[in-house]
Coordinates of C-alpha atoms in Angstrom, one line a residue:
M184 CA -88.9 23.4 -49.3
Q185 CA -86.9 21.8 -52.1
N186 CA -88.8 21.3 -55.4
P187 CA -89.8 17.7 -55.8
D188 CA -88.6 15.5 -58.7
I189 CA -91.6 15.3 -60.8
Y190 CA -91.8 12.3 -63.3
T191 CA -93.5 12.2 -66.5
V192 CA -95.4 9.1 -67.4
S193 CA -92.9 8.2 -70.2
R194 CA -90.0 8.7 -67.8
L195 CA -91.6 6.5 -65.2
N196 CA -92.3 3.7 -67.6
S197 CA -88.8 3.9 -69.0
E198 CA -87.1 3.7 -65.6
V199 CA -89.5 0.9 -64.5
R200 CA -88.5 -1.0 -67.6
L201 CA -84.8 -0.5 -67.0
T202 CA -85.2 -1.5 -63.4
L203 CA -87.0 -4.7 -64.3
E204 CA -84.6 -5.6 -67.1
L205 CA -81.6 -5.2 -64.8
Q206 CA -83.2 -7.1 -61.9
F207 CA -84.6 -10.0 -64.0
Q208 CA -82.2 -10.5 -66.9
Q209 CA -83.4 -14.0 -67.9
L210 CA -85.9 -16.5 -66.4
W211 CA -87.7 -19.8 -67.3
L212 CA -91.5 -19.8 -67.0
V213 CA -94.1 -22.5 -67.5
G214 CA -97.8 -21.9 -68.2
E215 CA -100.8 -22.2 -70.5
V216 CA -101.0 -20.3 -73.8
S217 CA -104.1 -18.1 -74.4
N218 CA -105.1 -15.3 -76.7
F219 CA -102.4 -16.3 -79.2
V220 CA -102.0 -13.9 -82.2
A221 CA -99.5 -14.1 -85.1
A222 CA -99.1 -10.6 -86.5
A223 CA -98.6 -9.9 -90.1
S224 CA -95.1 -8.6 -89.2
G225 CA -94.2 -12.2 -88.1
H226 CA -94.2 -11.4 -84.3
W227 CA -96.2 -13.5 -81.9
Y228 CA -98.3 -12.2 -79.0
F229 CA -100.0 -14.3 -76.4
S230 CA -100.7 -14.6 -72.7
L231 CA -99.2 -17.2 -70.3
K232 CA -101.4 -18.1 -67.4
D233 CA -101.8 -20.5 -64.5
Q234 CA -104.8 -21.1 -62.2
A235 CA -104.4 -17.7 -60.4
A236 CA -102.7 -15.2 -62.8
Q237 CA -101.5 -14.4 -66.3
V238 CA -98.8 -12.3 -68.0
K239 CA -98.5 -11.0 -71.5
V240 CA -95.7 -12.4 -73.7
A241 CA -94.2 -11.1 -77.0
M242 CA -92.0 -13.2 -79.1
F243 CA -90.5 -11.3 -82.0
K244 CA -89.8 -12.7 -85.5
Q245 CA -86.0 -13.0 -85.1
A246 CA -86.6 -15.3 -82.1
N247 CA -89.7 -17.3 -83.1
R248 CA -88.2 -18.4 -86.4
Y249 CA -86.0 -20.8 -84.5
A250 CA -88.9 -22.2 -82.5
T251 CA -89.7 -25.9 -83.0
V252 CA -93.4 -25.5 -82.1
R253 CA -96.0 -22.9 -82.9
P254 CA -98.0 -22.1 -79.7
Q255 CA -101.6 -23.0 -79.6
N256 CA -104.3 -21.8 -77.1
G257 CA -104.5 -24.2 -74.2
Q258 CA -101.0 -25.6 -74.7
Q259 CA -98.7 -25.9 -71.8
V260 CA -95.3 -24.5 -72.7
L261 CA -92.0 -23.6 -71.2
I262 CA -90.4 -20.3 -72.2
R263 CA -87.1 -18.6 -71.6
A264 CA -87.7 -14.8 -71.4
R265 CA -86.6 -11.4 -70.2
I266 CA -88.9 -9.0 -68.2
S267 CA -89.6 -5.7 -69.9
V268 CA -92.2 -2.9 -70.0
Y269 CA -94.3 -1.8 -73.0
E270 CA -93.9 1.9 -72.3
P271 CA -96.8 3.3 -74.5
R272 CA -99.3 1.5 -72.2
G273 CA -97.3 1.1 -69.1
E274 CA -97.7 -2.7 -69.1
Y275 CA -95.0 -5.1 -68.1
Q276 CA -94.5 -8.1 -70.3
L277 CA -92.2 -11.0 -71.1
L278 CA -90.0 -11.0 -74.2
A279 CA -89.7 -14.7 -75.1
E280 CA -86.4 -16.0 -76.6
F281 CA -87.1 -19.7 -76.5
I282 CA -90.3 -21.9 -76.4
E283 CA -91.0 -25.6 -76.3
P284 CA -93.7 -27.9 -74.9
A285 CA -93.8 -27.9 -71.1
G286 CA -92.7 -31.6 -70.8
A287 CA -89.6 -31.2 -72.9
G288 CA -89.0 -27.9 -71.1
L289 CA -88.8 -29.6 -67.7
L290 CA -86.4 -32.1 -69.0
K291 CA -84.4 -29.3 -70.5
Q292 CA -84.2 -27.6 -67.1
Q293 CA -83.0 -30.8 -65.5
F294 CA -80.5 -31.2 -68.3
E295 CA -79.1 -27.7 -67.7
Q296 CA -78.9 -28.2 -64.0
L297 CA -77.0 -31.5 -64.2
K298 CA -74.8 -30.1 -66.9
A299 CA -73.8 -27.2 -64.7
K300 CA -73.1 -29.6 -61.8
L301 CA -70.8 -31.8 -63.9
A302 CA -69.1 -28.8 -65.4
A303 CA -68.4 -27.4 -62.0
E304 CA -66.7 -30.7 -61.0
G305 CA -64.4 -30.4 -64.0
L306 CA -65.8 -33.3 -66.0
F307 CA -65.9 -31.2 -69.2
A308 CA -62.3 -29.9 -68.9
P309 CA -60.3 -30.3 -72.1
E310 CA -57.1 -31.3 -70.3
R311 CA -58.7 -34.5 -69.1
K312 CA -59.8 -35.7 -72.5
Q313 CA -57.9 -38.4 -74.3
P314 CA -56.8 -38.1 -78.0
L315 CA -58.3 -40.7 -80.4
P316 CA -55.9 -43.3 -81.8
A317 CA -54.6 -42.5 -85.3
N318 CA -54.8 -46.1 -86.6
P319 CA -57.2 -48.2 -84.5
R320 CA -57.4 -51.9 -85.2
R321 CA -60.7 -52.5 -83.4
V322 CA -63.6 -50.1 -82.8
G323 CA -66.3 -50.8 -80.3
V324 CA -69.9 -49.5 -80.6
I325 CA -72.3 -49.3 -77.7
T326 CA -75.7 -49.0 -79.3
S327 CA -78.8 -50.9 -80.4
P328 CA -77.8 -53.7 -82.8
T329 CA -80.9 -53.1 -84.9
G330 CA -80.9 -49.2 -85.0
A331 CA -79.9 -46.9 -87.9
A332 CA -76.9 -45.8 -86.0
V333 CA -75.0 -49.1 -86.2
R334 CA -75.9 -49.4 -89.9
D335 CA -74.5 -46.0 -90.6
I336 CA -71.3 -46.7 -88.7
I337 CA -70.8 -50.1 -90.5
T338 CA -71.3 -48.3 -93.9
V339 CA -68.8 -45.6 -93.2
L340 CA -66.1 -47.9 -91.8
A341 CA -66.5 -50.3 -94.7
R342 CA -66.0 -47.4 -97.1
R343 CA -63.1 -45.6 -95.3
A344 CA -61.2 -48.3 -93.6
P345 CA -62.5 -51.9 -94.3
G346 CA -59.6 -53.4 -92.4
I347 CA -60.9 -52.2 -89.0
E348 CA -62.6 -54.8 -86.9
L349 CA -65.9 -53.7 -85.5
I350 CA -67.3 -55.1 -82.1
I351 CA -70.9 -54.3 -81.2
Y352 CA -71.9 -54.1 -77.5
P353 CA -75.7 -54.4 -77.8
C354 CA -78.1 -52.6 -75.5
Q355 CA -81.3 -50.6 -75.5
V356 CA -80.9 -46.9 -76.2
Q357 CA -84.4 -45.8 -75.2
G358 CA -86.6 -46.5 -72.3
E359 CA -86.4 -46.9 -68.5
T360 CA -83.7 -49.6 -68.5
A361 CA -81.6 -48.1 -71.3
A362 CA -79.3 -46.1 -69.0
A363 CA -78.5 -49.2 -66.9
Q364 CA -77.8 -51.3 -70.0
L365 CA -75.6 -48.5 -71.4
R366 CA -73.6 -48.5 -68.2
N367 CA -73.3 -52.3 -68.2
M368 CA -72.0 -52.4 -71.8
L369 CA -69.5 -49.7 -71.1
S370 CA -68.3 -51.6 -68.1
T371 CA -68.1 -54.8 -70.2
A372 CA -66.0 -53.0 -72.9
I373 CA -63.6 -51.6 -70.2
R374 CA -63.2 -55.0 -68.6
R375 CA -62.5 -56.9 -71.9
N376 CA -60.1 -54.2 -73.1
E377 CA -60.4 -55.4 -76.6
V378 CA -60.9 -52.2 -78.6
D379 CA -58.8 -49.2 -79.3
V380 CA -61.7 -46.7 -79.2
L381 CA -65.4 -46.7 -78.3
I382 CA -68.4 -45.1 -79.9
I383 CA -71.5 -44.6 -77.7
G384 CA -74.8 -43.2 -79.1
R385 CA -77.8 -43.6 -81.3
G386 CA -79.8 -41.9 -84.0
G387 CA -82.1 -38.9 -83.7
G388 CA -85.2 -38.6 -81.6
S389 CA -87.0 -36.4 -79.1
I390 CA -85.4 -35.3 -75.8
E391 CA -87.4 -38.0 -74.1
D392 CA -86.0 -40.6 -76.5
L393 CA -82.4 -39.4 -75.9
W394 CA -82.8 -38.9 -72.1
C395 CA -81.0 -42.1 -71.1
F396 CA -77.7 -40.4 -72.4
N397 CA -78.3 -37.7 -69.8
D398 CA -78.1 -40.2 -66.9
E399 CA -75.7 -38.8 -64.3
A400 CA -74.2 -42.2 -63.5
L401 CA -73.6 -42.9 -67.2
A402 CA -72.0 -39.5 -67.7
R403 CA -69.6 -40.1 -64.8
A404 CA -68.7 -43.6 -66.2
V405 CA -68.0 -42.1 -69.6
A406 CA -65.8 -39.5 -68.1
E407 CA -63.8 -42.1 -66.2
C408 CA -63.5 -44.5 -69.1
P409 CA -59.8 -45.4 -69.8
I410 CA -60.6 -46.1 -73.4
P411 CA -60.9 -43.1 -75.7
I412 CA -64.6 -42.6 -76.3
V413 CA -66.7 -40.7 -78.9
S414 CA -70.3 -39.7 -78.1
A415 CA -72.6 -39.5 -81.0
V416 CA -76.2 -39.0 -79.8
G417 CA -79.0 -37.9 -82.1
H418 CA -78.6 -35.4 -84.9
E419 CA -76.3 -32.5 -85.1
I420 CA -78.6 -30.2 -83.1
D421 CA -79.1 -32.7 -80.3
F422 CA -76.9 -32.6 -77.2
A423 CA -76.6 -35.1 -74.3
L424 CA -74.4 -35.1 -71.2
T425 CA -72.3 -37.9 -72.8
D426 CA -71.3 -35.4 -75.5
F427 CA -69.7 -33.1 -72.9
V428 CA -67.9 -35.8 -70.8
A429 CA -66.7 -37.9 -73.7
D430 CA -63.3 -37.4 -75.2
V431 CA -64.8 -36.3 -78.5
R432 CA -68.4 -35.3 -79.5
A433 CA -69.6 -36.3 -83.0
A434 CA -72.6 -34.6 -84.6
T435 CA -74.0 -38.0 -85.8
P436 CA -73.1 -41.7 -85.7
S437 CA -71.7 -41.5 -89.2
A438 CA -69.5 -38.5 -88.2
A439 CA -68.3 -40.6 -85.3
A440 CA -67.3 -43.4 -87.6
E441 CA -65.4 -40.9 -89.7
L442 CA -63.6 -39.5 -86.7
V443 CA -62.3 -42.9 -85.5
S444 CA -61.3 -44.2 -89.0
P445 CA -58.5 -42.9 -91.0
D446 CA -59.4 -42.2 -94.6
Q447 CA -57.7 -44.6 -97.1
S448 CA -56.9 -41.6 -99.4
Q449 CA -54.8 -40.2 -96.5
Y450 CA -53.0 -43.5 -96.4
L451 CA -52.3 -43.4 -100.1
V452 CA -50.9 -39.9 -99.8
A453 CA -48.7 -40.9 -96.9
L454 CA -47.6 -44.0 -98.7
T455 CA -46.7 -41.9 -101.8
Q456 CA -44.7 -39.6 -99.6
L457 CA -42.9 -42.5 -98.0
Q458 CA -42.2 -44.0 -101.4
Q459 CA -40.7 -40.7 -102.5
R460 CA -38.6 -40.5 -99.4
L461 CA -37.5 -44.1 -99.9
S462 CA -36.6 -43.4 -103.5
R463 CA -34.5 -40.4 -102.5
A464 CA -32.8 -42.4 -99.8
M465 CA -32.0 -45.2 -102.2
R466 CA -30.6 -42.8 -104.7
R467 CA -28.4 -41.2 -102.1
Q468 CA -27.3 -44.6 -100.9
L469 CA -26.5 -45.7 -104.4
A470 CA -24.6 -42.4 -105.1
Q471 CA -22.6 -43.0 -101.9
Q472 CA -21.8 -46.6 -102.8
Q473 CA -21.1 -46.0 -106.5
P474 CA -17.3 -45.2 -106.0
R475 CA -16.9 -48.2 -103.7
L476 CA -18.6 -50.4 -106.3
M477 CA -16.3 -49.1 -109.1
Q478 CA -13.2 -49.9 -107.0
L479 CA -14.5 -53.4 -106.3
Q480 CA -15.3 -53.9 -110.0
Q481 CA -11.8 -52.8 -110.9
R482 CA -10.2 -55.2 -108.4
L483 CA -12.5 -58.0 -109.6
Q484 CA -11.6 -57.3 -113.2
Q485 CA -7.9 -57.6 -112.3
L486 CA -8.3 -60.8 -110.3
H487 CA -11.3 -62.4 -112.1
P488 CA -10.6 -65.6 -114.1
Q489 CA -12.4 -63.9 -117.0
R490 CA -9.3 -61.8 -117.6
R491 CA -7.1 -65.0 -117.9
L492 CA -9.7 -66.6 -120.1
E493 CA -9.7 -63.5 -122.3
Q494 CA -5.9 -63.6 -122.5
Q495 CA -5.9 -67.3 -123.4
Q496 CA -8.6 -66.6 -126.0
Q497 CA -6.5 -63.9 -127.5
R498 CA -3.4 -66.2 -127.5
L499 CA -5.5 -68.9 -129.2
D500 CA -6.7 -66.4 -131.8
E501 CA -3.1 -65.4 -132.6
L502 CA -2.0 -69.1 -133.0
Q503 CA -5.0 -69.8 -135.2
L504 CA -4.2 -66.8 -137.4
R505 CA -0.5 -68.0 -137.7
L506 CA -1.7 -71.5 -138.6
Q507 CA -4.0 -70.1 -141.2
R508 CA -1.2 -68.0 -142.7
R509 CA 1.1 -71.0 -142.7
M510 CA -1.5 -73.2 -144.4
Q511 CA -2.1 -70.5 -147.0
Q512 CA 1.6 -70.3 -147.8
H513 CA 1.8 -74.1 -148.2
L514 CA -1.3 -74.0 -150.4
Q515 CA 0.1 -71.3 -152.6
T516 CA 3.4 -73.2 -153.0
A517 CA 1.6 -76.4 -153.9
R518 CA -0.6 -74.5 -156.4
R519 CA 2.5 -73.0 -158.1
Q520 CA 4.1 -76.5 -158.3
H521 CA 0.9 -77.9 -159.7
S522 CA 0.7 -75.1 -162.3
Y523 CA 4.3 -75.8 -163.4
L524 CA 3.8 -79.6 -163.6
Q525 CA 0.5 -79.0 -165.5
Q526 CA 2.3 -76.8 -168.1
S527 CA 5.1 -79.4 -168.4
L528 CA 2.5 -82.2 -168.9
Q529 CA 0.8 -80.2 -171.6
H530 CA 4.0 -80.0 -173.6
L531 CA 4.6 -83.7 -173.3
S532 CA 1.0 -84.9 -173.4
P533 CA -0.4 -86.7 -176.5
A534 CA -3.5 -84.8 -176.1
K535 CA -2.6 -82.3 -178.8
A536 CA -1.9 -85.1 -181.3
I537 CA -5.0 -86.9 -180.3
K538 CA -6.9 -83.7 -180.8
Q539 CA -5.5 -83.3 -184.3
Q540 CA -6.3 -86.9 -185.1
Q541 CA -9.8 -86.4 -183.9
L542 CA -10.2 -83.4 -186.2
Q543 CA -8.9 -85.4 -189.1
L544 CA -11.2 -88.3 -188.2
Q545 CA -14.1 -85.9 -188.0
Q546 CA -13.2 -84.7 -191.5
L547 CA -13.0 -88.2 -192.9
A548 CA -16.2 -89.2 -191.2
K549 CA -17.9 -86.2 -192.8
R550 CA -16.5 -87.1 -196.2
L551 CA -17.6 -90.7 -195.7
Q552 CA -21.0 -89.6 -194.8
Q553 CA -21.3 -87.4 -197.9
A554 CA -20.0 -90.3 -200.1
Q555 CA -22.5 -92.7 -198.5
Q556 CA -25.3 -90.2 -199.1
Q557 CA -24.3 -89.9 -202.8
Q558 CA -24.0 -93.6 -203.2
L559 CA -27.4 -94.1 -201.5
K560 CA -29.0 -91.6 -203.8
Y561 CA -27.5 -93.3 -206.9
S562 CA -28.6 -96.7 -205.6
S563 CA -32.0 -95.4 -204.9
Q564 CA -32.3 -94.1 -208.4
Q565 CA -31.1 -97.5 -209.8
L566 CA -33.6 -99.3 -207.6
A567 CA -36.4 -97.2 -208.8
R568 CA -35.5 -97.8 -212.4
L569 CA -35.2 -101.5 -211.9
S570 CA -38.4 -101.7 -209.9
A571 CA -40.2 -100.0 -212.7
Q572 CA -38.7 -102.5 -215.1
L573 CA -39.5 -105.4 -212.8
H574 CA -43.1 -104.2 -212.3
T575 CA -43.8 -104.4 -215.9
V576 CA -43.0 -108.2 -215.8
S577 CA -44.3 -108.8 -212.3
P578 CA -47.2 -111.3 -211.9
L579 CA -48.9 -108.6 -209.8
A580 CA -49.4 -106.6 -213.0
T581 CA -50.9 -109.6 -214.5
L582 CA -53.2 -110.1 -211.6
A583 CA -54.3 -106.5 -212.0
R584 CA -55.6 -107.3 -215.4
G585 CA -58.0 -110.0 -213.9
Y586 CA -55.8 -113.0 -213.4
S587 CA -55.2 -114.8 -210.1
I588 CA -52.6 -117.3 -208.7
S589 CA -53.6 -120.3 -206.6
F590 CA -51.4 -122.0 -204.0
D591 CA -51.5 -125.5 -202.5
S592 CA -51.3 -126.1 -198.8
Q593 CA -47.5 -125.8 -199.0
Q594 CA -47.9 -122.4 -200.6
Q595 CA -46.5 -123.7 -203.9
A596 CA -48.0 -122.0 -207.0
L597 CA -50.3 -124.4 -208.8
T598 CA -49.5 -124.6 -212.5
S599 CA -51.4 -127.9 -213.3
S600 CA -54.6 -129.5 -212.0
A601 CA -52.7 -132.8 -212.0
H602 CA -51.2 -131.9 -208.7
L603 CA -54.7 -131.6 -207.1
K604 CA -57.3 -134.0 -205.8
V605 CA -60.8 -133.6 -204.4
G606 CA -60.7 -132.3 -200.8
D607 CA -57.4 -130.3 -201.1
A608 CA -57.3 -126.8 -199.6
I609 CA -56.1 -124.1 -201.8
S610 CA -55.7 -120.3 -201.5
T611 CA -56.1 -117.9 -204.3
R612 CA -54.3 -114.5 -204.6
L613 CA -56.1 -111.7 -206.5
A614 CA -55.0 -108.3 -207.5
R615 CA -56.6 -107.0 -204.2
G616 CA -56.9 -109.6 -201.4
S617 CA -57.1 -113.4 -201.5
F618 CA -59.4 -116.3 -200.6
S619 CA -59.3 -120.0 -199.6
A620 CA -61.3 -122.8 -201.1
V621 CA -61.6 -126.6 -201.1
V622 CA -61.3 -128.6 -204.3
T623 CA -64.5 -130.4 -205.1
Q624 CA -63.7 -131.5 -208.7
V625 CA -60.5 -131.9 -210.6
V626 CA -60.5 -131.4 -214.4
K627 CA -57.4 -132.5 -216.0
D628 CA -56.2 -131.0 -219.3

């Protein structure tokens, strides 16, 4: 009898673990959390149970640090896990890689199933996606007219490309009727054909809030849209089916606005480059046309009336110079004649004799003046002497001694009272001053 293959407990647990891990590489599981323990190492340990059974779950630190929820006892959760065996105790367990509340988890499953279906049909294929226009004139936005997304898009477009016209196709982006309204607005935009590119999306939210963008009919309509379309649903970590079927996926509505709008700084760079190219082309053209221009200028100089005018001007200058020289010659000749005649006139002119007579006259006048002065001096001396003699016999000297002279009305000196009568006016001269009086009595000698 052949010796049997005897297993050790460790070998058995190891092979069971390998078998289970190969058979069940990954699975989704929903259940209620119980016996939750957060170890000091950062690992989580809990049980997942339903009404009839339970299974142990371990979620190591490197996986649970990305979890959006911390499990609580009694909470319904959905996990993605691998089957394994904890060999020291021979217990099989689940190694959780992802965990979320059960409601969101079911939606996630539906999302993954629909995503796989559309991908299999080729709706995500890169070759069917359209490129975005480089310089759109109008941008359409399918979103809520009052949400944060439209405000972000308006702000970005106003900053980057204020010349782009924005058209809003308003609709609900959350709730039971949101998917139908989104499809209706997309159909309206296609029918009007008034925009160069479309943005469809909204701001962040839970998976339930964003679920309308996972509508299968909407996803197919986006995939068939003849207008290039950008999907911008939620935040950067959020994904919707429209993100995969659209021509371009943007992490946020603001990012979508940046994708569809050229940056003005790029325009400035391009304009600068074009300006430089134009300048170079102009310089080349000028260099090529320069010889031709010089030839034409030479011909123009030969035929231009300016040349004849210049020659006539030069001829006029020559004639003017000749005239000036001829006039100067005549003037010099006339000056010489005038000088000769002036010299001849000086020889024959009585001016010299007149000048001599004038000198003699001046000498005689000087002598006459001296004689007059001497005669005047002599006469003055004689007058002074005679005045002194006269003063000695003058009646004024007599008056100075206390006498006076009276005159009648005819200014005749009175020498006798016989010539006066009562009432006559007389004047009397004293040595100093005079006075008038009326005769009141006449006494005859």
